[in-house]
Tab-separated table of C-alpha atoms and ligand atoms in Angstrom:
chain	number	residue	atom	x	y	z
B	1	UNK	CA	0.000	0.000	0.000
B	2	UNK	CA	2.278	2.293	0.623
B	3	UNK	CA	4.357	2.560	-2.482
B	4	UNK	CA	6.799	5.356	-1.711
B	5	UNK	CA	9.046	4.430	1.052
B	6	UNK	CA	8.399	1.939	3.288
B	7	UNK	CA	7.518	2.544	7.033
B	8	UNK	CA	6.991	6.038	5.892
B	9	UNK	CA	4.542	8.505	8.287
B	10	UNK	CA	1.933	9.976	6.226
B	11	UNK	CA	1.907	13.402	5.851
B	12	UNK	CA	-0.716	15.521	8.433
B	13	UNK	CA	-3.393	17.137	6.218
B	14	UNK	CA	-4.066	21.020	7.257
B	15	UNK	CA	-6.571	23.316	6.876
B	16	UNK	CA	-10.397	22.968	7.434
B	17	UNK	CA	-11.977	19.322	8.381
B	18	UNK	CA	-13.627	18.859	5.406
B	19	UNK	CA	-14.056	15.099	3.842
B	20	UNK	CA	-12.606	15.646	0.387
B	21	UNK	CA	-13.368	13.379	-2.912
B	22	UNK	CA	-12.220	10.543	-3.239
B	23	UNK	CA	-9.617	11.020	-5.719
B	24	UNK	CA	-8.735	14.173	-3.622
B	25	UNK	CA	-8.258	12.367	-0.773
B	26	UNK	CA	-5.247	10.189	-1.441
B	27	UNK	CA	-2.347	12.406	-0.052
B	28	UNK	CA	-0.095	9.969	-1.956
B	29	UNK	CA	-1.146	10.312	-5.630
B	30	UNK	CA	0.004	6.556	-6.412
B	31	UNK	CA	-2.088	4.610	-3.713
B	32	UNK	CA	-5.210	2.726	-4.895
B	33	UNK	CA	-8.727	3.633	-3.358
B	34	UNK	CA	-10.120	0.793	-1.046
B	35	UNK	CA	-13.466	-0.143	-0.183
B	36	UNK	CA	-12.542	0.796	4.070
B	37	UNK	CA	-10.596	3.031	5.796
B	38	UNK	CA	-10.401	2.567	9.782
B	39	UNK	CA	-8.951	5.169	11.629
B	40	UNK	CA	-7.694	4.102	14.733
B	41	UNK	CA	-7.351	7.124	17.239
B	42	UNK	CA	-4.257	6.870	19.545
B	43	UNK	CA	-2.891	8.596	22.666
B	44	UNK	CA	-0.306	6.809	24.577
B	45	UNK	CA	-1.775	3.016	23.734
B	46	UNK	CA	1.903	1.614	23.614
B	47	UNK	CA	0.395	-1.024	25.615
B	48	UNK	CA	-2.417	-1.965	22.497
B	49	UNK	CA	-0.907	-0.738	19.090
B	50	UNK	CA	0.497	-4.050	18.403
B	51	UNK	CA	-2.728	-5.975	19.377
B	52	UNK	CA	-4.840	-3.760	18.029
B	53	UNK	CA	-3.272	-4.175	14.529
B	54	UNK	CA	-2.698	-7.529	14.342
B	55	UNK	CA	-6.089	-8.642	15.491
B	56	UNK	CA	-7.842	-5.890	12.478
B	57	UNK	CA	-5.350	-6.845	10.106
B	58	UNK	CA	-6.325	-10.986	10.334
B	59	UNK	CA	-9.600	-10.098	10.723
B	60	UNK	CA	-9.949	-8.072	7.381
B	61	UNK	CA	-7.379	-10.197	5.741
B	62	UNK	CA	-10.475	-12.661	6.424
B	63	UNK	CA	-13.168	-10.678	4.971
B	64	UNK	CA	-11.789	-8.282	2.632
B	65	UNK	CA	-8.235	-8.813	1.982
B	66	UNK	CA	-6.032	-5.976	0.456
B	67	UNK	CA	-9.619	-3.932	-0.044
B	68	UNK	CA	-9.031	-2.087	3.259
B	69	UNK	CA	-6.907	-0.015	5.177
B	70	UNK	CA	-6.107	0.646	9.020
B	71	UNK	CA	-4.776	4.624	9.544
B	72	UNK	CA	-3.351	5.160	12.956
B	73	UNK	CA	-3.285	8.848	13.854
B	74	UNK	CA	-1.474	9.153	16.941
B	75	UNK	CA	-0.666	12.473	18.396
B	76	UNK	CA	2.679	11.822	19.350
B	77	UNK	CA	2.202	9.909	22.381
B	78	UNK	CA	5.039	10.439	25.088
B	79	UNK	CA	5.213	6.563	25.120
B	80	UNK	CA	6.118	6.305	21.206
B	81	UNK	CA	2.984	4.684	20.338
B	82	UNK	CA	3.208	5.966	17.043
B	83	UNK	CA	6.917	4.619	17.027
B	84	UNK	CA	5.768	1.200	17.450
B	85	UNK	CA	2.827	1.606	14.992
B	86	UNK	CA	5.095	2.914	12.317
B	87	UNK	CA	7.654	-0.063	12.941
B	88	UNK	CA	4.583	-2.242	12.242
B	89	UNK	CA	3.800	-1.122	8.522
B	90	UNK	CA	6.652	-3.732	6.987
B	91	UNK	CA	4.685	-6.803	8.354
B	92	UNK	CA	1.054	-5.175	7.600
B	93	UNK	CA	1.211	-3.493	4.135
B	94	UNK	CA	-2.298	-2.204	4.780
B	95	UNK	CA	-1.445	-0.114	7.728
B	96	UNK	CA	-0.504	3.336	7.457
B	97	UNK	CA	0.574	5.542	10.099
B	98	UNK	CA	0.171	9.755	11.127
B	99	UNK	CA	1.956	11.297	13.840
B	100	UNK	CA	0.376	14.853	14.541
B	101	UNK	CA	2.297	17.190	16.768
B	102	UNK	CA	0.774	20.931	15.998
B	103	UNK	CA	-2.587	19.555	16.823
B	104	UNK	CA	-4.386	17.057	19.290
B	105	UNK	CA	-8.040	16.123	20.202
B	106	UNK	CA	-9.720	12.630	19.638
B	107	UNK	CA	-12.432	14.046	17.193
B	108	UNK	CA	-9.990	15.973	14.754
B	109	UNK	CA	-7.740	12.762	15.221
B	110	UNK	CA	-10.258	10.861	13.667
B	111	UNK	CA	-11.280	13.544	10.793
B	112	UNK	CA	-7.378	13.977	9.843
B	113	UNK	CA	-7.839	10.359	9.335
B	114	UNK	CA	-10.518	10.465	7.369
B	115	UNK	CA	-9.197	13.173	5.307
B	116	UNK	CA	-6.155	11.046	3.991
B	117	UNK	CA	-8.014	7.659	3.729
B	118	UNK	CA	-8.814	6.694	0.310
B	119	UNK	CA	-11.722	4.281	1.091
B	120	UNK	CA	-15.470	4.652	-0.008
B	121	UNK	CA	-16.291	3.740	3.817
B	122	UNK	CA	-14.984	5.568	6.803
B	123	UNK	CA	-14.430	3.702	9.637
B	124	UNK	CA	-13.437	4.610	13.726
B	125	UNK	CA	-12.623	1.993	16.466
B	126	UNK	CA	-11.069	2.570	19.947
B	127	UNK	CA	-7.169	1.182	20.076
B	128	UNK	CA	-7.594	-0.042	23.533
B	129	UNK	CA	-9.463	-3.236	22.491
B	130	UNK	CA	-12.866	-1.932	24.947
B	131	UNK	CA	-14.518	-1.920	20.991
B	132	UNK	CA	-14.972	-6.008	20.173
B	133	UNK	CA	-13.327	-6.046	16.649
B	134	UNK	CA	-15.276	-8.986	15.312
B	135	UNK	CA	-17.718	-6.793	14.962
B	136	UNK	CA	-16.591	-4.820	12.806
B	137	UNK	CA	-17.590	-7.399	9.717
B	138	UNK	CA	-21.301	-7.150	11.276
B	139	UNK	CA	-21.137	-3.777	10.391
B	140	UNK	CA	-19.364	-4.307	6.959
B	141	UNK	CA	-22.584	-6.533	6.531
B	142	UNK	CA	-24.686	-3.877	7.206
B	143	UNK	CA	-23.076	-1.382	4.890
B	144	UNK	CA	-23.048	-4.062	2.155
B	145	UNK	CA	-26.793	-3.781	2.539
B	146	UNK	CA	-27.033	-0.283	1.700
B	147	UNK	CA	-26.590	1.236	5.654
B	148	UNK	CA	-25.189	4.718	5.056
B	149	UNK	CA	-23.807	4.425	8.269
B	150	UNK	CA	-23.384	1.339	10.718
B	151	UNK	CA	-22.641	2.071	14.350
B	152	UNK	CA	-22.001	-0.706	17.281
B	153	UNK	CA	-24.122	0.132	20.057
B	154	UNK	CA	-24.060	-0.906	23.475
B	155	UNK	CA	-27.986	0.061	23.981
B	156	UNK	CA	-29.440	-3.075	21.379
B	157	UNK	CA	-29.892	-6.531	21.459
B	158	UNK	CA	-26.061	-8.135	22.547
B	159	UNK	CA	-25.283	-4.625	23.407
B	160	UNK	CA	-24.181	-3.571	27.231
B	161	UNK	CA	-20.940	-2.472	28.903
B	162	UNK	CA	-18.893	-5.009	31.165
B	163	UNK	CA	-18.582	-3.251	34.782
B	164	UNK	CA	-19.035	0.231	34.591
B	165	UNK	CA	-18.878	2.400	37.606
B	166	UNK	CA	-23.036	3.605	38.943
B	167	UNK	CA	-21.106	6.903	38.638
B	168	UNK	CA	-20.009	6.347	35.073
B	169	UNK	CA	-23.407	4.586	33.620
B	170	UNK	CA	-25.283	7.358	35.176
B	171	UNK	CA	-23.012	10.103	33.198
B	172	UNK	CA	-23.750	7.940	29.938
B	173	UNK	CA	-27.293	8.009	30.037
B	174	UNK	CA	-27.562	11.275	31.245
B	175	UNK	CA	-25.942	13.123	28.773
B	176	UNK	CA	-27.146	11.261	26.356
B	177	UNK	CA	-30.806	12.491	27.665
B	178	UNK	CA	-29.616	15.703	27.491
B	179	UNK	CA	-28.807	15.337	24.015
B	180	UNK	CA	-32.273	13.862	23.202
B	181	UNK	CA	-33.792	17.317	24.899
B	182	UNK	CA	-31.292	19.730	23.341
B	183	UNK	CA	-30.859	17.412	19.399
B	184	UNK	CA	-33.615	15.280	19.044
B	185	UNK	CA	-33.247	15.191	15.333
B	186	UNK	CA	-29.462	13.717	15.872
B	187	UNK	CA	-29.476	11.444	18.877
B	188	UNK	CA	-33.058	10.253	18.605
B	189	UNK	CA	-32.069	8.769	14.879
B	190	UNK	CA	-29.474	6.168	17.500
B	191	UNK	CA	-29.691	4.476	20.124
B	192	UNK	CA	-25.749	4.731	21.451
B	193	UNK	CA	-25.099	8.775	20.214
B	194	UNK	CA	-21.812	7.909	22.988
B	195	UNK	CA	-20.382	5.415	20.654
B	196	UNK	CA	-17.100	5.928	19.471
B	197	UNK	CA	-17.765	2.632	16.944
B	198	UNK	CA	-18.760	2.978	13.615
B	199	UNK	CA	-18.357	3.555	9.627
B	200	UNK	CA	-20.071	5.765	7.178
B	201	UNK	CA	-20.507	5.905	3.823
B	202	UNK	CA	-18.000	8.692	2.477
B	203	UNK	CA	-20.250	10.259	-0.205
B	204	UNK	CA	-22.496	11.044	3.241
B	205	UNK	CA	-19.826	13.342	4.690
B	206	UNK	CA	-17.793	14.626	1.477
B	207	UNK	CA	-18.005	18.270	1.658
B	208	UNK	CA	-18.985	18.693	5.187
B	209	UNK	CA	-16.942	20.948	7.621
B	210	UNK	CA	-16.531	18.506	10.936
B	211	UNK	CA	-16.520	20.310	13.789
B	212	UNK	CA	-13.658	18.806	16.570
B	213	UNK	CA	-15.400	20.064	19.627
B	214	UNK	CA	-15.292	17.483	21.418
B	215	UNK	CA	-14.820	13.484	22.032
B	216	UNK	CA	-17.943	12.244	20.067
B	217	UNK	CA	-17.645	12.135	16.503
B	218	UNK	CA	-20.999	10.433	15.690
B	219	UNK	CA	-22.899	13.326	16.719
B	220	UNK	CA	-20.975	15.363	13.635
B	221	UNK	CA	-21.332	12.423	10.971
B	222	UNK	CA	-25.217	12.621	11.874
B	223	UNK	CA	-25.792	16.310	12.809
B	224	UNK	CA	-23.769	17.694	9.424
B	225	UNK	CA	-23.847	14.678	6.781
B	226	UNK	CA	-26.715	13.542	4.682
B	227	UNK	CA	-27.156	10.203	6.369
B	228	UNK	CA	-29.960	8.082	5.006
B	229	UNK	CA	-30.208	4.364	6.403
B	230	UNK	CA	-28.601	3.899	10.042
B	231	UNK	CA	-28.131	0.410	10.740
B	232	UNK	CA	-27.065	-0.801	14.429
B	233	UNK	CA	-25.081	-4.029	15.593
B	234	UNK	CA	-25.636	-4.827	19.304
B	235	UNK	CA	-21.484	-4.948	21.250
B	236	UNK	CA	-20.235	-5.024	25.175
B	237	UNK	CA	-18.016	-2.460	25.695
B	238	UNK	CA	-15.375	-4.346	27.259
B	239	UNK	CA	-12.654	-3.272	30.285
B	240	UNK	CA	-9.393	-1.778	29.397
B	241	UNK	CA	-6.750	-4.391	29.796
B	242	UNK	CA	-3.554	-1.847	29.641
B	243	UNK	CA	-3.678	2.071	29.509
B	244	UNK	CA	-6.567	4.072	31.113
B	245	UNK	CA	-9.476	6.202	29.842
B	246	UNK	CA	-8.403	9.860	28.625
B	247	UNK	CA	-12.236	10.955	29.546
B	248	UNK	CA	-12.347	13.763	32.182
B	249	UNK	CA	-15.059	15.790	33.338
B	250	UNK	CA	-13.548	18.506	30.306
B	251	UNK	CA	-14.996	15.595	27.433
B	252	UNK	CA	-18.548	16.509	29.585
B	253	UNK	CA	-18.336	19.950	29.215
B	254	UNK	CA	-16.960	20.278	25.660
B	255	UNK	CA	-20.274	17.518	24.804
B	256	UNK	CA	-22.959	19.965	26.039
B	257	UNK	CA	-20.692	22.815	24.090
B	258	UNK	CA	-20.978	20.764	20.899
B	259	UNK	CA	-24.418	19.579	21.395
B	260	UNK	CA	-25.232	23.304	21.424
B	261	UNK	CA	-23.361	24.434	18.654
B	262	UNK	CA	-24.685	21.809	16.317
B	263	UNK	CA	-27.901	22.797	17.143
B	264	UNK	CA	-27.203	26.255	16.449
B	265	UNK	CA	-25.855	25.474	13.187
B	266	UNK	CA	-28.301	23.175	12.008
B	267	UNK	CA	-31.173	24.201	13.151
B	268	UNK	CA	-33.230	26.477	11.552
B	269	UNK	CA	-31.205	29.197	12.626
B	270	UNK	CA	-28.263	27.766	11.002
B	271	UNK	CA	-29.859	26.872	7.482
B	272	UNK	CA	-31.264	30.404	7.619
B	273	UNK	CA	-27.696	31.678	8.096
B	274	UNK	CA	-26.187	29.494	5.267
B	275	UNK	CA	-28.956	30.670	2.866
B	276	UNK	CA	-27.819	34.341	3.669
B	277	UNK	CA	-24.160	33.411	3.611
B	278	UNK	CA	-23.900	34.813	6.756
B	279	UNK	CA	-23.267	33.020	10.114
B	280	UNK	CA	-25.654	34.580	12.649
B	281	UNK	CA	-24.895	31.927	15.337
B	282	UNK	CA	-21.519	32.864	15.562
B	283	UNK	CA	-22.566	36.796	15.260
B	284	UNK	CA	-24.538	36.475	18.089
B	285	UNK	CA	-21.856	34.956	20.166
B	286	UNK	CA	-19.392	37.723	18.971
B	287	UNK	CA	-21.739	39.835	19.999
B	288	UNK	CA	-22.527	38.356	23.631
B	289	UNK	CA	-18.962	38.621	23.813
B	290	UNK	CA	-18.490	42.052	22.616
B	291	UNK	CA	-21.455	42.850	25.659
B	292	UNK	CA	-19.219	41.030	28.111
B	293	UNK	CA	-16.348	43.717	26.719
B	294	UNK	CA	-18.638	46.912	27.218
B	295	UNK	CA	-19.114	45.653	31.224
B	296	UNK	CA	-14.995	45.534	31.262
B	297	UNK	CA	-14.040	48.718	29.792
B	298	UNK	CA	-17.156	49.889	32.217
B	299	UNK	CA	-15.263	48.570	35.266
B	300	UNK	CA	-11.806	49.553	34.496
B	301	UNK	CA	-12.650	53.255	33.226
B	302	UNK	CA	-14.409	53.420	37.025
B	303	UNK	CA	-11.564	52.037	38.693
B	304	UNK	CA	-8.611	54.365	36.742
B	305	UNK	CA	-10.730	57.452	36.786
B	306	UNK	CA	-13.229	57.857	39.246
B	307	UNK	CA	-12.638	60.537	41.898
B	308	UNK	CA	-13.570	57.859	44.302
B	309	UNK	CA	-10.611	55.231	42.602
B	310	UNK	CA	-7.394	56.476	41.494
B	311	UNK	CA	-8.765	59.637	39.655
B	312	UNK	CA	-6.739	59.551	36.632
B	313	UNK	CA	-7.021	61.945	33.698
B	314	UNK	CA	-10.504	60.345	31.477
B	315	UNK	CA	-8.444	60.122	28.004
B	316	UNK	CA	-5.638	57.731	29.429
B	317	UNK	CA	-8.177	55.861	31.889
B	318	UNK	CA	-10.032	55.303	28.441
B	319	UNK	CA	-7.263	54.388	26.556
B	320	UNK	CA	-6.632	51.627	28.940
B	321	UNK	CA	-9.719	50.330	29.578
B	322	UNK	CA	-10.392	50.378	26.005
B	323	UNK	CA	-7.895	48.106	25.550
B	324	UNK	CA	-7.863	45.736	28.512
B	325	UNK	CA	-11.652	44.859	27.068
B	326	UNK	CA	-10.311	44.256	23.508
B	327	UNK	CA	-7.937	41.771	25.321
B	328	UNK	CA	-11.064	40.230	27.000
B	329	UNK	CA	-13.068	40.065	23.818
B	330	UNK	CA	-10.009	38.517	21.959
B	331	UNK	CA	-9.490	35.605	24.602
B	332	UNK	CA	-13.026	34.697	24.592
B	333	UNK	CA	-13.462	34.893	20.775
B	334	UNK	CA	-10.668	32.777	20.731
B	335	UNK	CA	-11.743	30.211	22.977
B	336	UNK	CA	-15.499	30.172	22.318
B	337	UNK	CA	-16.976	31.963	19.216
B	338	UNK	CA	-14.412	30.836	16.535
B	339	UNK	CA	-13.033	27.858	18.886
B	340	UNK	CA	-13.232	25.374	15.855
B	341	UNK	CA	-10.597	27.816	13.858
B	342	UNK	CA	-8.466	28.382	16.829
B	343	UNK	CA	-8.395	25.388	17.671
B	344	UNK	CA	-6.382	24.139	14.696
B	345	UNK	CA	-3.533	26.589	14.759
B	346	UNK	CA	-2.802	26.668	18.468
B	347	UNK	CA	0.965	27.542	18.224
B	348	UNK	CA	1.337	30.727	20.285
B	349	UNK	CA	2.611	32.949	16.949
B	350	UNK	CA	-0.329	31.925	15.387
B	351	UNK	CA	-2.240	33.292	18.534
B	352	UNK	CA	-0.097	36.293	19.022
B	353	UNK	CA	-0.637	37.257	15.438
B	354	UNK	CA	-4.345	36.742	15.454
B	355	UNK	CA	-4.227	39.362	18.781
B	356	UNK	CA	-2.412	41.743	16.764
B	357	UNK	CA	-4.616	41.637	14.122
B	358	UNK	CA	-7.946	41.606	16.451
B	359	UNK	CA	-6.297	44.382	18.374
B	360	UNK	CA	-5.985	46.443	14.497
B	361	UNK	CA	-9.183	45.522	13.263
B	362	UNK	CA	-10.746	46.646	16.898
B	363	UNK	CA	-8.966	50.196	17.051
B	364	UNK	CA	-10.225	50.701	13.732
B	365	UNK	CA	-13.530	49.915	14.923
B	366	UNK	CA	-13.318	52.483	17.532
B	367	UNK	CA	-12.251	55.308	14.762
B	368	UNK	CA	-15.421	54.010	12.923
B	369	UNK	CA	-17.422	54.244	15.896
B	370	UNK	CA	-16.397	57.719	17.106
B	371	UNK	CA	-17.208	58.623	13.403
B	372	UNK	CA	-20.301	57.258	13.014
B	373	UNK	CA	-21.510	58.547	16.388
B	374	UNK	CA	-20.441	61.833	15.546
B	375	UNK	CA	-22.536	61.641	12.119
B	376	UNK	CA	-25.568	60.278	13.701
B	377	UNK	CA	-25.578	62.525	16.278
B	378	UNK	CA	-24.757	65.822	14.356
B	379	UNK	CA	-27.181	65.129	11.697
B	380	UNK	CA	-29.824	62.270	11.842
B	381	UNK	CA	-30.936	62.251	15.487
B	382	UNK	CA	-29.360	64.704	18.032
B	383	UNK	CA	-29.911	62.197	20.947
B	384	UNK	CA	-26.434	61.252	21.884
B	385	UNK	CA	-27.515	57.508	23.511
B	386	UNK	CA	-29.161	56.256	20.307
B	387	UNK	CA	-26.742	57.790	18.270
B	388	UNK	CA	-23.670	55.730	20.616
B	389	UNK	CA	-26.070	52.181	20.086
B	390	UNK	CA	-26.123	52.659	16.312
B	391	UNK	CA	-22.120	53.308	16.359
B	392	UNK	CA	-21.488	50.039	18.436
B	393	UNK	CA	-23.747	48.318	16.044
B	394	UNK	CA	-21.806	49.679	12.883
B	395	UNK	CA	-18.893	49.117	14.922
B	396	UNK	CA	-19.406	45.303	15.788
B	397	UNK	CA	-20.484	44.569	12.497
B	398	UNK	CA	-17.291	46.013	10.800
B	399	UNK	CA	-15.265	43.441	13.729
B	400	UNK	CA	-16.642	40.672	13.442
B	401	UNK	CA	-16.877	40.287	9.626
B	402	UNK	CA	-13.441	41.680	9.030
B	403	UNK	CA	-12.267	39.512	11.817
B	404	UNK	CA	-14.048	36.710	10.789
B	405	UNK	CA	-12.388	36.903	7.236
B	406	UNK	CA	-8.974	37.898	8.610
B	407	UNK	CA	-7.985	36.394	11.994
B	408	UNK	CA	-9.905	33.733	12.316
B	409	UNK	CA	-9.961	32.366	8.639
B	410	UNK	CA	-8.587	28.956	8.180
B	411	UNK	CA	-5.397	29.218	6.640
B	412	UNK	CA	-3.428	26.320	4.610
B	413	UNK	CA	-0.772	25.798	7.713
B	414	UNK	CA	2.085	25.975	5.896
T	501	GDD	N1	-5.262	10.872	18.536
T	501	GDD	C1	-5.904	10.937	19.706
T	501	GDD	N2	-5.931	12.127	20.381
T	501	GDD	N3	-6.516	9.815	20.206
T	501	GDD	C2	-7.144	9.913	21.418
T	501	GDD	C3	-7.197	11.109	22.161
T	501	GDD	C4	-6.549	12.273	21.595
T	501	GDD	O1	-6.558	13.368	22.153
T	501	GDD	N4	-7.887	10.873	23.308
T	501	GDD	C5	-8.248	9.559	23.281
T	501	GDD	N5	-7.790	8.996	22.145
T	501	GDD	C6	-8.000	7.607	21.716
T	501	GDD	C7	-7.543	6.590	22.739
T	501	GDD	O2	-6.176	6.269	22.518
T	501	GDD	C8	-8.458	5.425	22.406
T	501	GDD	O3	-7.973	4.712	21.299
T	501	GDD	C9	-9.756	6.103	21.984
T	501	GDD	O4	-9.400	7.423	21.580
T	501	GDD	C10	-10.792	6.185	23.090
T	501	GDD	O5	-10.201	6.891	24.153
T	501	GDD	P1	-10.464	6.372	25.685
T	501	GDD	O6	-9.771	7.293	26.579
T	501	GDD	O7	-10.147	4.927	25.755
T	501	GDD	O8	-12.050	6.607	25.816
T	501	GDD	P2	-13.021	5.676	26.694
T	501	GDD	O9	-12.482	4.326	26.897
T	501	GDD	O10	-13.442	6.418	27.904
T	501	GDD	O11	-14.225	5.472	25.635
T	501	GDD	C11	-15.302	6.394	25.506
T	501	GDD	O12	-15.022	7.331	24.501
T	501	GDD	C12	-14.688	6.698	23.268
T	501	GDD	C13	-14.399	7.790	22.240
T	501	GDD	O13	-15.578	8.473	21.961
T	501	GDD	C14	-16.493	5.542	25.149
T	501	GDD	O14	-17.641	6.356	25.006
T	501	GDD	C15	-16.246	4.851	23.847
T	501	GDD	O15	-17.453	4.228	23.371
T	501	GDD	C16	-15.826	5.844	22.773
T	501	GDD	O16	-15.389	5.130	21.650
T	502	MN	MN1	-11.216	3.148	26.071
């Protein structure tokens, strides 16, 4: 399989997490397309690589041999897991092997993946052998039958989890009632949204923008692709034998923040905003943010200049707490309203020169707001408080779409 030289890494793909083509896919122009590509997403699984692989490889040689492929994308593991993987590819020609080190996060793991596969079916399974691999030609079964996508659940007949914590069972089901409140349309369409187990049909997905919020994958395939038949295959979700779980309470948080987003953006809100071509989800959270800037440069201007505080001349006090609240609005733009941008080009110069920028694009804003309040005031309505609210509104416009195409636009990492 891989042609060019052997036990080579493949190359990290960059840029937005969008399922190309097929024949755009193959990052090596000379390897053949396949009928499955399973990503296997690792972080320190030292422990499992080697299992893992050779149990999927004699599987598959089984079922479908040379008509599949196994893609490792390990993000460089302190224990060298993707060492040992890529010291594997000589005895299993079908496995190939990415080692990401400028970005990390199980969902964009898998989605990477996905983007260099070359297979008409997209595939994900666990590398710590909790996902039963045998079933994996259950769900090949399925997809042979016309399934657009096939996911092992531990909610149907067969299905269940060996012993799980009260504590741990109770998070499952919980969020996943949350989800059925917040995304019916998504997680009432399966009956394991949690599962980390499955393959789609890549003509489903091609196109889509996958968002890598989060740990849970299967809510993206659903919430953004055009999934038609879902077929399920009942598994037990067995114990880790080496290695431990990389779920915290932060995979909790970041699943209500996805579960949130997607229905934002594909709700009726969000078709709304992709018929205008303009994304009022996001808007309103630059705005919210913006808000939660105006109560900041509020607080400082009373603490530098109030006769009560330190007095200080109104200009400078202004300047300063002018610009402590563009420094607010930048980190929480940055973390929450464009967090799926920022999220792939976390090196701190890319940071530092999306700041600069934001800070540019913000002082501008002020100019444009001074002048616009000025105009207003002087000759459309003389009432200096509606005059200021139509200059922030002209104002956070002119940030957020020149921001939006400048700082936070997803460049080709070079
Ligand atoms: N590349 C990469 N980057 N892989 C990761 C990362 C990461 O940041 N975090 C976890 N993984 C890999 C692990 O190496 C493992 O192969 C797989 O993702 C699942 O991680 P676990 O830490 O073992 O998760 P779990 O056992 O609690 O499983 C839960 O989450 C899985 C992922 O959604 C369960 O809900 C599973 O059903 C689910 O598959
Ligand atoms: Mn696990």
């Amino acid at each position: 399989m891989n042609s060019i030289q052997p036990n080579s890494l493949l190359s990290v793909p960059t840029g937005a997490l969008r399922i190309p083509e097929l024949q755009a896919a193959t990052i090596n122009p000379d390897s053949e397309t396949v009928l499955f590509s399973l990503v296997i997403p690792t972080y320190k699984e030292a422990g499992n690589i080697q299992k893992i692989v050779s149990v999927l490889s004699n599987l598959l040689d089984g079922s479908i041999p040379g008509n599949y492929e196994l893609i490792v994308v390990d993000d460089d593991s302190p224990d060298g897991t993707w060492k040992i993987a890529q010291s594997l590819i000589g005895e299993y020609p079908q496995l190939r092997v990415m080692r990401r080190q400028n970005e990390r996060g199980l969902s964009s793991a898998v989605i990477r993946g996905w983007q260099a596969a070359t297979g008409r079916v997209l595939g994900v399974i666990d590398a710590d052998l909790q996902h039963p691999p045998h079933v994996l030609l259950q769900l090949l079964q399925a997809m042979e039958e016309g399934a657009d996508l096939a996911v092992a659940s531990r909610h149907v007949d067969g299905g269940g989890v060996s012993s799980w914590s009260f504590i741990r069972r109770f998070l499952s089901r919980g969020a996943q009632l949350l989800g059925l409140i917040i995304l019916p349309g998504v997680l009432g369409r399966v009956s394991d949204p949690m599962s980390g187990y499955f393959m789609i049909r890549r003509r489903c997905i091609v196109g889509q923008t996958l968002n890598p919020v989060g740990y849970k994958i299967l809510l993206e395939a659903i919430g953004r692709g055009n999934v038609g038949k879902i077929a399920e295959v009942g598994y037990v979700f067995s114990e880790r034998k080496e290695g431990e779980s990389k779920v915290t309470w932060k995979q909790y948080v970041e699943y209500i923040h996805h579960l949130i987003r997607l229905r934002l953006s594909t709700g009726r809100l969000g078709q709304f905003s992709q018929r205008i071509g303009f994304p009022i989800g996001r808007f309103l959270r630059f705005g919210l943010v913006g808000l939660s800037g105006v109560f900041v440069d509020m607080a400082v201007l009373y603490l530098l200049s109030d006769p009560t505080t330190l007095a200080l001349p109104l200009t400078r006090s202004k300047i300063i707490a002018g610009e402590v609240a563009i420094v607010n609005n930048f980190l929480w733009n940055d973390m929450w309203t464009f967090a799926d941008v920022s999220s792939q080009q976390q090196q701190w110069r890319q940071r530092l020169k999306r700041f600069l920028k934001f800070n540019m694009i913000c002082l501008a804003g002020l100019v444009l707001n001074v002048l616009v309040l000025n105009l207003v005031f002087n000759f459309v309505i003389p009432n200096r408080y509606i005059a200021n609210l139509i200059a922030i509104a002209v104002a956070t416009v002119w940030n957020f779409w020149v921001n939006l195409k400048l700082s936070w636009r997803v460049t080709q990492v070079k």
